[in-house]
Coordinates of N, CA and C and ligand atoms in Angstrom, one line a residue:
M157 N 17.9 -1.7 10.9 CA 17.8 -0.3 10.8 C 17.0 0.2 12.0
R158 N 17.5 1.3 12.6 CA 16.9 1.8 13.8 C 16.4 3.3 13.6
F159 N 15.2 3.5 14.1 CA 14.6 4.8 14.1 C 14.4 5.3 15.5
D160 N 14.8 6.5 15.8 CA 14.5 7.2 17.0 C 13.6 8.4 16.7
I161 N 12.4 8.3 17.1 CA 11.4 9.4 16.8 C 11.2 10.2 18.0
I162 N 11.4 11.5 17.8 CA 11.3 12.5 19.0 C 10.0 13.3 18.7
T163 N 9.1 13.2 19.8 CA 7.8 13.9 19.6 C 7.3 14.3 21.0
C164 N 6.4 15.3 20.9 CA 5.7 15.7 22.2 C 4.4 14.9 22.3
L165 N 4.0 14.1 21.3 CA 2.8 13.4 21.3 C 3.1 11.9 21.0
P166 N 3.8 11.2 21.9 CA 4.2 9.8 21.5 C 3.1 8.9 21.2
R167 N 1.9 9.1 21.9 CA 0.8 8.2 21.7 C 0.3 8.2 20.3
L168 N 0.5 9.3 19.6 CA 0.0 9.4 18.2 C 0.7 8.4 17.3
L169 N 1.9 7.9 17.8 CA 2.7 7.0 17.0 C 2.5 5.5 17.4
D170 N 1.6 5.3 18.4 CA 1.4 3.9 18.9 C 0.9 3.0 17.7
S171 N -0.2 3.5 17.1 CA -0.9 2.6 16.1 C -0.1 2.3 14.9
P172 N 0.5 3.3 14.2 CA 1.2 2.9 12.9 C 2.2 1.8 13.0
F173 N 2.8 1.7 14.2 CA 3.9 0.6 14.3 C 3.4 -0.6 15.0
S174 N 2.1 -0.7 15.3 CA 1.5 -1.9 16.0 C 0.7 -2.8 15.1
H175 N 0.8 -2.6 13.8 CA -0.1 -3.4 12.9 C 0.7 -3.8 11.7
S176 N 0.2 -4.9 11.1 CA 0.5 -5.3 9.8 C 2.0 -5.4 9.5
I177 N 2.4 -4.8 8.4 CA 3.8 -5.0 7.9 C 4.8 -4.3 8.8
L178 N 4.5 -3.2 9.4 CA 5.5 -2.5 10.2 C 5.7 -3.3 11.5
K179 N 4.6 -3.8 12.1 CA 4.7 -4.6 13.3 C 5.5 -5.8 13.0
R180 N 5.3 -6.5 11.9 CA 6.0 -7.7 11.6 C 7.5 -7.4 11.4
A181 N 7.8 -6.3 10.8 CA 9.2 -5.9 10.6 C 9.9 -5.8 12.0
I182 N 9.2 -5.2 12.9 CA 9.8 -4.9 14.2 C 9.9 -6.3 15.0
D183 N 8.8 -7.1 14.9 CA 8.8 -8.4 15.6 C 9.9 -9.3 15.0
K184 N 10.2 -9.2 13.7 CA 11.2 -10.0 13.2 C 12.6 -9.5 13.4
G185 N 12.7 -8.3 14.0 CA 14.0 -7.7 14.3 C 14.7 -7.1 13.1
L186 N 13.9 -6.8 12.1 CA 14.4 -6.2 10.9 C 14.5 -4.7 11.0
T187 N 13.8 -4.1 11.9 CA 13.9 -2.7 12.2 C 13.5 -2.5 13.7
E188 N 14.1 -1.4 14.3 CA 13.7 -1.0 15.6 C 13.1 0.4 15.5
V189 N 12.0 0.6 16.2 CA 11.4 2.0 16.3 C 11.3 2.4 17.7
H190 N 12.0 3.4 18.1 CA 12.0 3.9 19.5 C 11.3 5.3 19.5
V191 N 10.2 5.4 20.2 CA 9.6 6.7 20.2 C 9.9 7.4 21.6
H192 N 10.4 8.6 21.5 CA 10.8 9.4 22.7 C 9.9 10.5 23.0
D193 N 9.4 10.7 24.2 CA 8.6 11.8 24.6 C 9.5 13.0 24.9
L194 N 9.4 14.0 24.1 CA 10.3 15.2 24.3 C 10.1 15.8 25.6
R195 N 8.9 15.7 26.2 CA 8.6 16.3 27.5 C 9.5 15.7 28.6
D196 N 9.9 14.5 28.4 CA 10.8 13.9 29.4 C 12.2 14.6 29.4
Y197 N 12.5 15.4 28.4 CA 13.8 16.0 28.4 C 13.7 17.5 28.6
S198 N 12.5 18.0 29.1 CA 12.3 19.4 29.4 C 13.0 19.7 30.7
P199 N 13.7 20.8 30.8 CA 14.3 21.2 32.1 C 13.3 21.7 33.1
S200 N 12.1 22.1 32.6 CA 11.1 22.7 33.5 C 10.2 21.7 34.2
K201 N 9.8 22.1 35.4 CA 9.0 21.1 36.1 C 7.6 20.8 35.5
H202 N 7.2 21.8 34.7 CA 5.9 21.6 34.0 C 6.1 20.8 32.7
R203 N 7.3 20.4 32.4 CA 7.6 19.6 31.2 C 7.3 20.4 29.9
Q204 N 7.6 21.7 30.0 CA 7.3 22.5 28.9 C 8.3 22.3 27.8
T205 N 7.9 22.3 26.5 CA 8.8 22.1 25.4 C 8.6 23.2 24.4
D206 N 7.7 24.1 24.6 CA 7.5 25.2 23.6 C 7.3 26.5 24.3
D207 N 7.5 27.6 23.6 CA 7.4 28.9 24.2 C 7.0 29.9 23.1
Y208 N 6.7 31.1 23.6 CA 6.2 32.2 22.7 C 7.3 32.6 21.7
P209 N 7.0 33.0 20.5 CA 8.1 33.4 19.6 C 8.6 34.8 19.9
Y210 N 9.9 34.9 19.8 CA 10.5 36.2 19.9 C 10.0 37.1 18.8
G211 N 9.7 38.3 19.0 CA 9.2 39.2 18.0 C 7.7 39.2 17.9
G212 N 7.0 38.3 18.7 CA 5.6 38.2 18.7 C 5.0 37.4 17.6
G213 N 3.7 37.4 17.5 CA 3.0 36.6 16.5 C 2.3 35.4 17.1
A214 N 1.5 34.8 16.3 CA 0.7 33.6 16.7 C 1.5 32.4 16.8
G215 N 1.0 31.4 17.7 CA 1.6 30.1 17.7 C 2.8 30.0 18.6
M216 N 3.1 28.8 19.0 CA 4.3 28.5 19.9 C 5.4 27.9 19.1
V217 N 6.6 28.0 19.7 CA 7.8 27.5 19.0 C 8.5 26.5 19.9
M218 N 8.9 25.4 19.3 CA 9.5 24.3 20.1 C 10.9 24.8 20.5
M219 N 11.2 24.6 21.8 CA 12.4 25.2 22.4 C 13.7 24.3 22.1
I220 N 14.8 24.9 22.1 CA 16.0 24.1 21.7 C 16.5 23.2 22.8
E221 N 16.3 23.6 24.1 CA 17.0 22.8 25.1 C 16.5 21.3 25.2
P222 N 15.2 21.1 25.3 CA 14.8 19.7 25.4 C 15.3 18.9 24.2
I223 N 15.3 19.5 23.0 CA 15.8 18.8 21.8 C 17.3 18.5 21.8
H224 N 18.0 19.5 22.3 CA 19.5 19.4 22.5 C 19.7 18.2 23.4
R225 N 19.0 18.1 24.5 CA 19.2 17.1 25.5 C 19.0 15.7 24.9
I226 N 17.9 15.5 24.2 CA 17.6 14.1 23.7 C 18.5 13.8 22.6
I227 N 18.8 14.7 21.7 CA 19.7 14.4 20.6 C 21.1 14.1 21.1
S228 N 21.6 14.9 22.0 CA 22.9 14.6 22.5 C 23.0 13.3 23.2
K229 N 22.0 12.9 23.9 CA 21.9 11.6 24.6 C 22.0 10.5 23.6
L230 N 21.1 10.6 22.6 CA 21.1 9.5 21.6 C 22.4 9.4 20.9
K231 N 23.0 10.6 20.5 CA 24.3 10.5 19.8 C 25.4 10.0 20.6
E232 N 25.3 10.1 22.0 CA 26.4 9.5 22.8 C 26.2 8.0 22.8
E233 N 25.0 7.5 22.5 CA 24.8 6.0 22.5 C 25.2 5.3 21.3
R234 N 25.1 6.0 20.1 CA 25.4 5.4 18.8 C 25.6 6.5 17.8
P235 N 26.3 6.2 16.7 CA 26.3 7.2 15.6 C 25.0 7.2 14.8
Y236 N 24.6 8.4 14.3 CA 23.4 8.5 13.4 C 23.8 8.9 12.0
D237 N 23.2 8.3 11.0 CA 23.4 8.7 9.6 C 22.6 9.9 9.2
A238 N 21.5 10.1 9.9 CA 20.7 11.3 9.5 C 19.8 11.7 10.7
V239 N 19.7 13.0 10.8 CA 18.8 13.6 11.8 C 17.7 14.4 11.0
V240 N 16.6 13.8 10.9 CA 15.6 14.3 9.9 C 14.5 15.1 10.7
Y241 N 14.2 16.3 10.2 CA 13.1 17.1 10.7 C 11.9 17.1 9.8
M242 N 10.8 16.6 10.3 CA 9.6 16.6 9.4 C 9.0 18.0 9.4
T243 N 8.9 18.5 8.2 CA 8.4 19.9 8.1 C 7.8 20.2 6.7
P244 N 6.8 21.0 6.6 CA 6.2 21.2 5.3 C 7.2 22.0 4.4
D245 N 8.2 22.6 4.9 CA 9.1 23.3 4.0 C 10.4 22.5 3.7
G246 N 10.3 21.2 4.0 CA 11.4 20.3 3.7 C 11.3 19.8 2.2
L247 N 12.3 18.9 1.9 CA 12.3 18.4 0.5 C 11.1 17.4 0.4
T248 N 10.3 17.5 -0.6 CA 9.2 16.6 -0.7 C 9.6 15.1 -1.0
L249 N 9.1 14.3 -0.1 CA 9.4 12.9 -0.1 C 9.0 12.2 -1.5
N250 N 9.9 11.4 -2.0 CA 9.5 10.6 -3.2 C 10.2 9.2 -3.0
Q251 N 9.9 8.4 -4.0 CA 10.4 7.0 -3.9 C 11.9 6.9 -3.9
K252 N 12.6 7.7 -4.7 CA 14.0 7.7 -4.7 C 14.6 8.0 -3.4
M253 N 14.0 9.0 -2.7 CA 14.5 9.4 -1.4 C 14.3 8.3 -0.4
A254 N 13.1 7.6 -0.5 CA 12.9 6.5 0.4 C 13.9 5.4 0.2
N255 N 14.2 5.1 -1.1 CA 15.2 4.1 -1.4 C 16.5 4.4 -0.8
S256 N 17.0 5.7 -0.9 CA 18.3 6.0 -0.3 C 18.3 5.9 1.2
Y257 N 17.2 6.4 1.9 CA 17.1 6.4 3.3 C 17.1 4.9 3.8
S258 N 16.6 4.0 3.0 CA 16.5 2.6 3.4 C 17.9 1.9 3.5
L259 N 18.9 2.6 3.0 CA 20.2 2.0 3.1 C 21.0 2.5 4.4
L260 N 20.4 3.4 5.1 CA 21.0 3.9 6.3 C 20.8 2.9 7.5
K261 N 21.6 3.2 8.6 CA 21.5 2.3 9.7 C 20.7 2.9 10.9
N262 N 21.1 4.1 11.2 CA 20.4 4.8 12.4 C 19.9 6.1 12.0
I263 N 18.6 6.4 12.2 CA 18.0 7.7 11.8 C 17.3 8.3 13.0
I264 N 17.5 9.5 13.3 CA 16.6 10.3 14.2 C 15.6 11.0 13.4
I265 N 14.3 11.0 13.9 CA 13.3 11.8 13.2 C 12.7 12.7 14.3
L266 N 12.8 14.0 14.0 CA 12.2 15.0 14.9 C 10.8 15.5 14.3
C267 N 9.8 15.3 15.1 CA 8.4 15.8 14.7 C 8.2 17.2 15.1
G268 N 7.9 18.0 14.2 CA 7.7 19.5 14.5 C 6.3 19.6 15.0
H269 N 6.0 20.8 15.6 CA 4.7 21.1 16.1 C 4.5 22.6 16.2
Y270 N 3.3 23.0 16.5 CA 3.0 24.4 16.6 C 3.5 25.2 15.4
K271 N 4.2 26.3 15.7 CA 4.7 27.1 14.6 C 6.0 26.6 14.0
G272 N 6.5 25.6 14.7 CA 7.8 25.0 14.2 C 8.8 25.0 15.3
V273 N 10.1 24.9 14.9 CA 11.1 24.6 15.9 C 12.1 25.8 15.9
D274 N 12.7 26.2 17.0 CA 13.7 27.2 17.1 C 14.7 27.0 16.0
E275 N 14.9 28.0 15.1 CA 15.8 27.8 14.0 C 17.2 27.3 14.3
R276 N 17.6 27.5 15.5 CA 19.0 27.1 15.9 C 19.0 25.5 16.0
V277 N 17.9 24.9 16.2 CA 17.9 23.4 16.2 C 18.2 23.0 14.8
R278 N 17.6 23.6 13.8 CA 17.8 23.2 12.4 C 19.2 23.4 12.0
E279 N 19.8 24.6 12.5 CA 21.2 24.9 12.1 C 22.1 23.9 12.7
K280 N 21.9 23.5 14.0 CA 22.9 22.7 14.7 C 22.7 21.2 14.6
Y281 N 21.5 20.7 14.6 CA 21.3 19.3 14.7 C 20.7 18.6 13.4
I282 N 20.0 19.3 12.7 CA 19.2 18.7 11.6 C 20.1 18.5 10.4
T283 N 20.1 17.3 9.8 CA 20.9 17.1 8.6 C 20.0 17.0 7.4
H284 N 18.7 16.6 7.6 CA 17.8 16.5 6.4 C 16.4 17.0 6.9
E285 N 15.7 17.7 5.9 CA 14.4 18.2 6.2 C 13.4 17.6 5.2
V286 N 12.4 17.0 5.7 CA 11.5 16.2 4.8 C 10.1 16.6 4.9
S287 N 9.4 16.8 3.8 CA 8.0 17.1 3.8 C 7.3 15.9 3.1
I288 N 6.1 15.6 3.5 CA 5.4 14.5 2.8 C 4.4 15.1 1.8
G289 N 4.4 16.4 1.6 CA 3.5 16.9 0.5 C 3.2 18.4 0.8
D290 N 2.7 19.1 -0.2 CA 2.4 20.5 -0.1 C 1.1 20.8 0.6
Y291 N 1.0 20.4 1.9 CA -0.1 20.7 2.8 C 0.4 20.7 4.2
V292 N -0.3 21.3 5.1 CA 0.2 21.5 6.5 C -0.6 20.6 7.4
L293 N 0.1 19.7 8.1 CA -0.5 18.8 9.1 C -0.5 19.5 10.4
S294 N -1.2 18.9 11.4 CA -1.2 19.5 12.7 C 0.1 19.3 13.4
G295 N 0.9 18.3 13.0 CA 2.2 18.1 13.6 C 3.0 17.1 12.7
G296 N 4.2 16.8 13.1 CA 5.0 16.0 12.2 C 4.9 14.5 12.5
E297 N 4.0 14.1 13.5 CA 3.9 12.7 13.8 C 3.4 11.8 12.7
L298 N 2.3 12.2 12.0 CA 1.8 11.4 11.0 C 2.7 11.4 9.8
A299 N 3.4 12.5 9.6 CA 4.4 12.6 8.5 C 5.6 11.6 8.8
A300 N 6.0 11.6 10.1 CA 7.1 10.7 10.5 C 6.7 9.2 10.2
A301 N 5.4 8.9 10.5 CA 4.9 7.5 10.3 C 4.9 7.2 8.8
V302 N 4.5 8.1 8.0 CA 4.5 7.9 6.5 C 6.0 7.7 6.1
F303 N 6.8 8.6 6.5 CA 8.2 8.5 6.1 C 8.9 7.2 6.5
A304 N 8.6 6.8 7.8 CA 9.2 5.5 8.3 C 8.6 4.3 7.5
D305 N 7.3 4.4 7.2 CA 6.7 3.3 6.5 C 7.3 3.1 5.1
A306 N 7.4 4.2 4.4 CA 8.0 4.2 3.1 C 9.4 3.6 3.1
I307 N 10.1 3.8 4.1 CA 11.5 3.2 4.2 C 11.5 1.8 4.7
I308 N 10.7 1.5 5.7 CA 10.8 0.1 6.3 C 10.4 -0.9 5.4
R309 N 9.4 -0.7 4.5 CA 8.9 -1.7 3.6 C 9.9 -2.1 2.6
L310 N 11.0 -1.2 2.4 CA 12.1 -1.5 1.5 C 13.2 -2.3 2.1
I311 N 13.2 -2.5 3.4 CA 14.3 -3.3 4.0 C 14.1 -4.7 3.6
P312 N 15.2 -5.4 3.1 CA 15.1 -6.7 2.7 C 14.5 -7.6 3.7
G313 N 13.5 -8.5 3.3 CA 12.9 -9.4 4.3 C 11.6 -8.9 4.9
V314 N 11.4 -7.6 4.8 CA 10.1 -7.0 5.4 C 8.9 -7.5 4.6
L315 N 8.9 -7.4 3.3 CA 7.8 -7.8 2.5 C 8.0 -9.3 2.2
S316 N 6.9 -10.1 2.2 CA 7.1 -11.5 2.1 C 7.6 -11.8 0.7
D317 N 7.1 -11.2 -0.3 CA 7.7 -11.4 -1.7 C 8.6 -10.2 -1.9
E318 N 9.9 -10.5 -1.9 CA 10.9 -9.4 -1.9 C 10.8 -8.6 -3.2
T319 N 10.3 -9.2 -4.3 CA 10.2 -8.4 -5.5 C 9.1 -7.4 -5.5
S320 N 8.2 -7.5 -4.5 CA 7.0 -6.7 -4.6 C 7.3 -5.2 -4.4
A321 N 8.3 -4.9 -3.6 CA 8.6 -3.5 -3.4 C 9.2 -3.0 -4.7
L322 N 9.9 -3.8 -5.5 CA 10.5 -3.4 -6.7 C 9.5 -3.1 -7.8
T323 N 8.3 -3.7 -7.7 CA 7.3 -3.5 -8.7 C 6.3 -2.4 -8.2
D324 N 6.5 -1.8 -7.1 CA 5.6 -0.7 -6.6 C 5.5 0.4 -7.6
S325 N 4.4 1.1 -7.5 CA 4.4 2.4 -8.3 C 5.5 3.2 -7.9
F326 N 6.1 4.0 -8.8 CA 7.1 5.0 -8.6 C 8.5 4.4 -8.7
Q327 N 8.7 3.1 -8.4 CA 10.0 2.5 -8.7 C 10.0 2.6 -10.2
D328 N 11.1 3.1 -10.9 CA 11.2 3.3 -12.3 C 10.2 4.4 -12.8
D329 N 9.7 5.3 -11.9 CA 8.9 6.4 -12.3 C 7.7 5.9 -13.1
L330 N 7.1 4.8 -12.8 CA 5.9 4.3 -13.5 C 4.9 4.0 -12.4
L331 N 3.6 4.3 -12.7 CA 2.5 3.9 -11.9 C 2.3 2.4 -12.1
S332 N 1.7 1.7 -11.1 CA 1.4 0.3 -11.2 C 0.2 0.0 -12.2
P333 N 0.3 -1.1 -12.8 CA -0.9 -1.5 -13.7 C -2.1 -1.9 -12.8
P334 N -3.3 -2.0 -13.4 CA -4.4 -2.4 -12.6 C -4.3 -3.9 -12.2
V335 N -4.9 -4.3 -11.1 CA -4.9 -5.7 -10.6 C -6.3 -6.2 -10.4
Y336 N -6.5 -7.5 -10.5 CA -7.8 -8.1 -10.3 C -7.6 -9.3 -9.5
T337 N -8.7 -9.7 -8.8 CA -8.8 -11.1 -8.2 C -10.2 -11.7 -8.4
R338 N -10.4 -12.9 -7.9 CA -11.7 -13.6 -8.2 C -12.9 -12.8 -7.7
P339 N -14.0 -12.8 -8.3 CA -14.3 -13.7 -9.4 C -13.9 -13.1 -10.7
A340 N -13.8 -14.0 -11.8 CA -13.4 -13.5 -13.1 C -14.5 -12.6 -13.7
E341 N -15.7 -12.8 -13.3 CA -16.8 -11.9 -13.7 C -17.7 -11.5 -12.6
F342 N -18.0 -10.2 -12.5 CA -18.9 -9.7 -11.4 C -19.8 -8.6 -12.0
I343 N -21.1 -8.9 -11.8 CA -22.1 -8.0 -12.4 C -21.8 -7.5 -13.8
G344 N -21.3 -8.5 -14.6 CA -21.1 -8.2 -16.0 C -19.7 -7.6 -16.2
M345 N -18.9 -7.3 -15.1 CA -17.6 -6.7 -15.3 C -16.5 -7.9 -15.4
K346 N -15.8 -7.9 -16.5 CA -14.9 -9.0 -16.7 C -13.5 -8.6 -16.4
V347 N -12.7 -9.6 -15.9 CA -11.2 -9.4 -15.8 C -10.7 -9.5 -17.2
P348 N -9.7 -8.7 -17.6 CA -9.1 -8.8 -18.9 C -8.7 -10.2 -19.2
E349 N -9.0 -10.6 -20.4 CA -8.8 -12.0 -20.9 C -7.3 -12.4 -20.7
V350 N -6.4 -11.5 -21.0 CA -5.0 -11.9 -21.0 C -4.5 -12.4 -19.6
L351 N -5.1 -11.9 -18.6 CA -4.7 -12.2 -17.2 C -5.2 -13.7 -16.9
L352 N -6.2 -14.2 -17.6 CA -6.7 -15.5 -17.4 C -6.0 -16.5 -18.3
S353 N -5.1 -16.0 -19.2 CA -4.6 -16.9 -20.3 C -3.5 -17.8 -19.8
G354 N -2.8 -17.4 -18.8 CA -1.7 -18.2 -18.3 C -0.4 -17.9 -19.1
H355 N -0.5 -17.0 -20.1 CA 0.6 -16.7 -21.0 C 1.5 -15.6 -20.4
E356 N 2.6 -16.1 -19.8 CA 3.4 -15.1 -18.9 C 3.9 -13.9 -19.7
K357 N 4.4 -14.2 -20.9 CA 5.0 -13.1 -21.7 C 3.9 -12.1 -22.1
N358 N 2.8 -12.6 -22.5 CA 1.7 -11.6 -22.8 C 1.2 -10.8 -21.6
I359 N 1.2 -11.5 -20.5 CA 0.7 -10.8 -19.3 C 1.7 -9.7 -18.9
E360 N 3.0 -10.1 -19.0 CA 4.0 -9.1 -18.7 C 3.9 -7.9 -19.6
L361 N 3.7 -8.1 -20.9 CA 3.6 -7.1 -21.9 C 2.4 -6.2 -21.6
W362 N 1.3 -6.9 -21.3 CA 0.0 -6.1 -21.0 C 0.2 -5.2 -19.8
R363 N 0.9 -5.8 -18.8 CA 1.1 -5.0 -17.6 C 1.9 -3.7 -17.9
M364 N 3.0 -3.9 -18.7 CA 3.9 -2.8 -19.0 C 3.1 -1.8 -19.8
E365 N 2.3 -2.2 -20.7 CA 1.5 -1.2 -21.5 C 0.5 -0.5 -20.6
Q366 N -0.1 -1.2 -19.7 CA -1.1 -0.6 -18.8 C -0.4 0.4 -17.9
A367 N 0.8 0.0 -17.4 CA 1.5 0.9 -16.5 C 1.9 2.2 -17.3
L368 N 2.4 2.1 -18.5 CA 2.7 3.3 -19.3 C 1.5 4.1 -19.6
E369 N 0.4 3.5 -19.9 CA -0.8 4.2 -20.2 C -1.3 5.0 -19.0
R370 N -1.3 4.3 -17.9 CA -1.7 5.0 -16.6 C -0.9 6.1 -16.3
T371 N 0.4 5.9 -16.4 CA 1.4 7.0 -16.1 C 1.2 8.2 -17.1
K372 N 1.0 7.8 -18.3 CA 0.8 8.9 -19.3 C -0.5 9.7 -19.0
S373 N -1.6 9.1 -18.7 CA -2.8 9.8 -18.4 C -2.8 10.5 -17.1
R374 N -2.3 9.8 -16.0 CA -2.4 10.4 -14.7 C -1.2 11.2 -14.2
R375 N -0.1 10.9 -14.7 CA 1.2 11.6 -14.3 C 2.1 11.9 -15.5
P376 N 1.6 12.7 -16.4 CA 2.4 13.0 -17.6 C 3.8 13.5 -17.2
D377 N 4.0 14.1 -16.1 CA 5.3 14.6 -15.6 C 6.3 13.4 -15.5
L378 N 5.8 12.2 -14.9 CA 6.6 11.0 -14.8 C 6.8 10.4 -16.1
Y379 N 5.7 10.4 -16.9 CA 5.8 9.7 -18.2 C 6.9 10.3 -19.1
D380 N 7.0 11.6 -19.0 CA 8.1 12.3 -19.8 C 9.5 11.9 -19.4
K381 N 9.6 11.3 -18.2 CA 11.0 10.9 -17.8 C 11.3 9.5 -18.3
Q382 N 10.4 8.8 -18.9 CA 10.6 7.4 -19.3 C 11.6 7.4 -20.5
H383 N 12.6 6.5 -20.3 CA 13.7 6.4 -21.4 C 13.4 5.3 -22.3
V384 N 12.4 4.4 -21.9 CA 12.2 3.2 -22.8 C 11.4 3.7 -24.0
A385 N 11.5 2.8 -25.1 CA 10.7 3.1 -26.3 C 9.2 3.0 -25.9
K386 N 8.5 4.1 -26.1 CA 7.1 4.1 -25.7 C 6.2 3.6 -26.8
P387 N 5.2 2.7 -26.5 CA 4.3 2.3 -27.5 C 3.4 3.4 -27.8
N388 N 2.7 3.3 -29.0 CA 1.8 4.4 -29.4 C 0.5 4.1 -28.7
I389 N 0.2 4.9 -27.6 CA -1.0 4.6 -26.8 C -1.9 5.9 -26.7
S390 N -1.7 6.8 -27.7 CA -2.5 8.0 -27.6 C -3.9 7.8 -27.9
Ligands
LIG479 N1 4.4 18.8 9.5 C1 3.3 19.5 9.1 N2 3.0 19.4 7.9 C2 4.0 18.5 7.3 C3 4.2 18.0 6.1 N3 3.4 18.3 5.0 N4 5.3 17.2 5.9 C4 6.1 16.9 6.9 N5 5.9 17.4 8.2 C5 4.9 18.2 8.4

């Protein structure tokens, strides 16, 4: 799976893809992440990519021409399944969306900045608009990194234990149960007995009960979506 990320601040994206799971995914050839500096596609000698808004008002607006140039160039090189614009007024990202994006082959991600992007870019080039939550970031770069991370970890082979993405919180609309590691007791705080029992069936049952209980108390909206028979945990 290939990502082409378009940004005016390419260095902001150095770190997220240079460590841990995302780096390993790239090193193993399971994904490609290409970061493009939008300024390289500016027609002006000052590498300008934004301008004042028509009609006045505060903030700058990203211009269409540099974006047109880079997207047209990329599209001549290969077909894209999605051209995603990171924006707070997009569809709020959730696990199901990440699951569907993980099935695509080539994705362009455009990071917004300033007051946003000339509306004609959205009309002509953007196929999907994604927000990572109801708050405003300084730009789309961190949002793009979050979006790509949520997708890349789902690509088969990226996580060492393939089942672990399937047991993530939000797969099945359930939060994950609590986890523990050694020592079995620390300043009087004990790991639940069942986890030390070696009894797989009981452990699985305990985890399911805990997941349901957590979901019920922390995310009643998700809990209400559960179709399974719910134990009485009120
Ligand atoms: N750009 C600024 N804020 C954002 C958000 N919440 N999600 C996606 N892109 C953004």
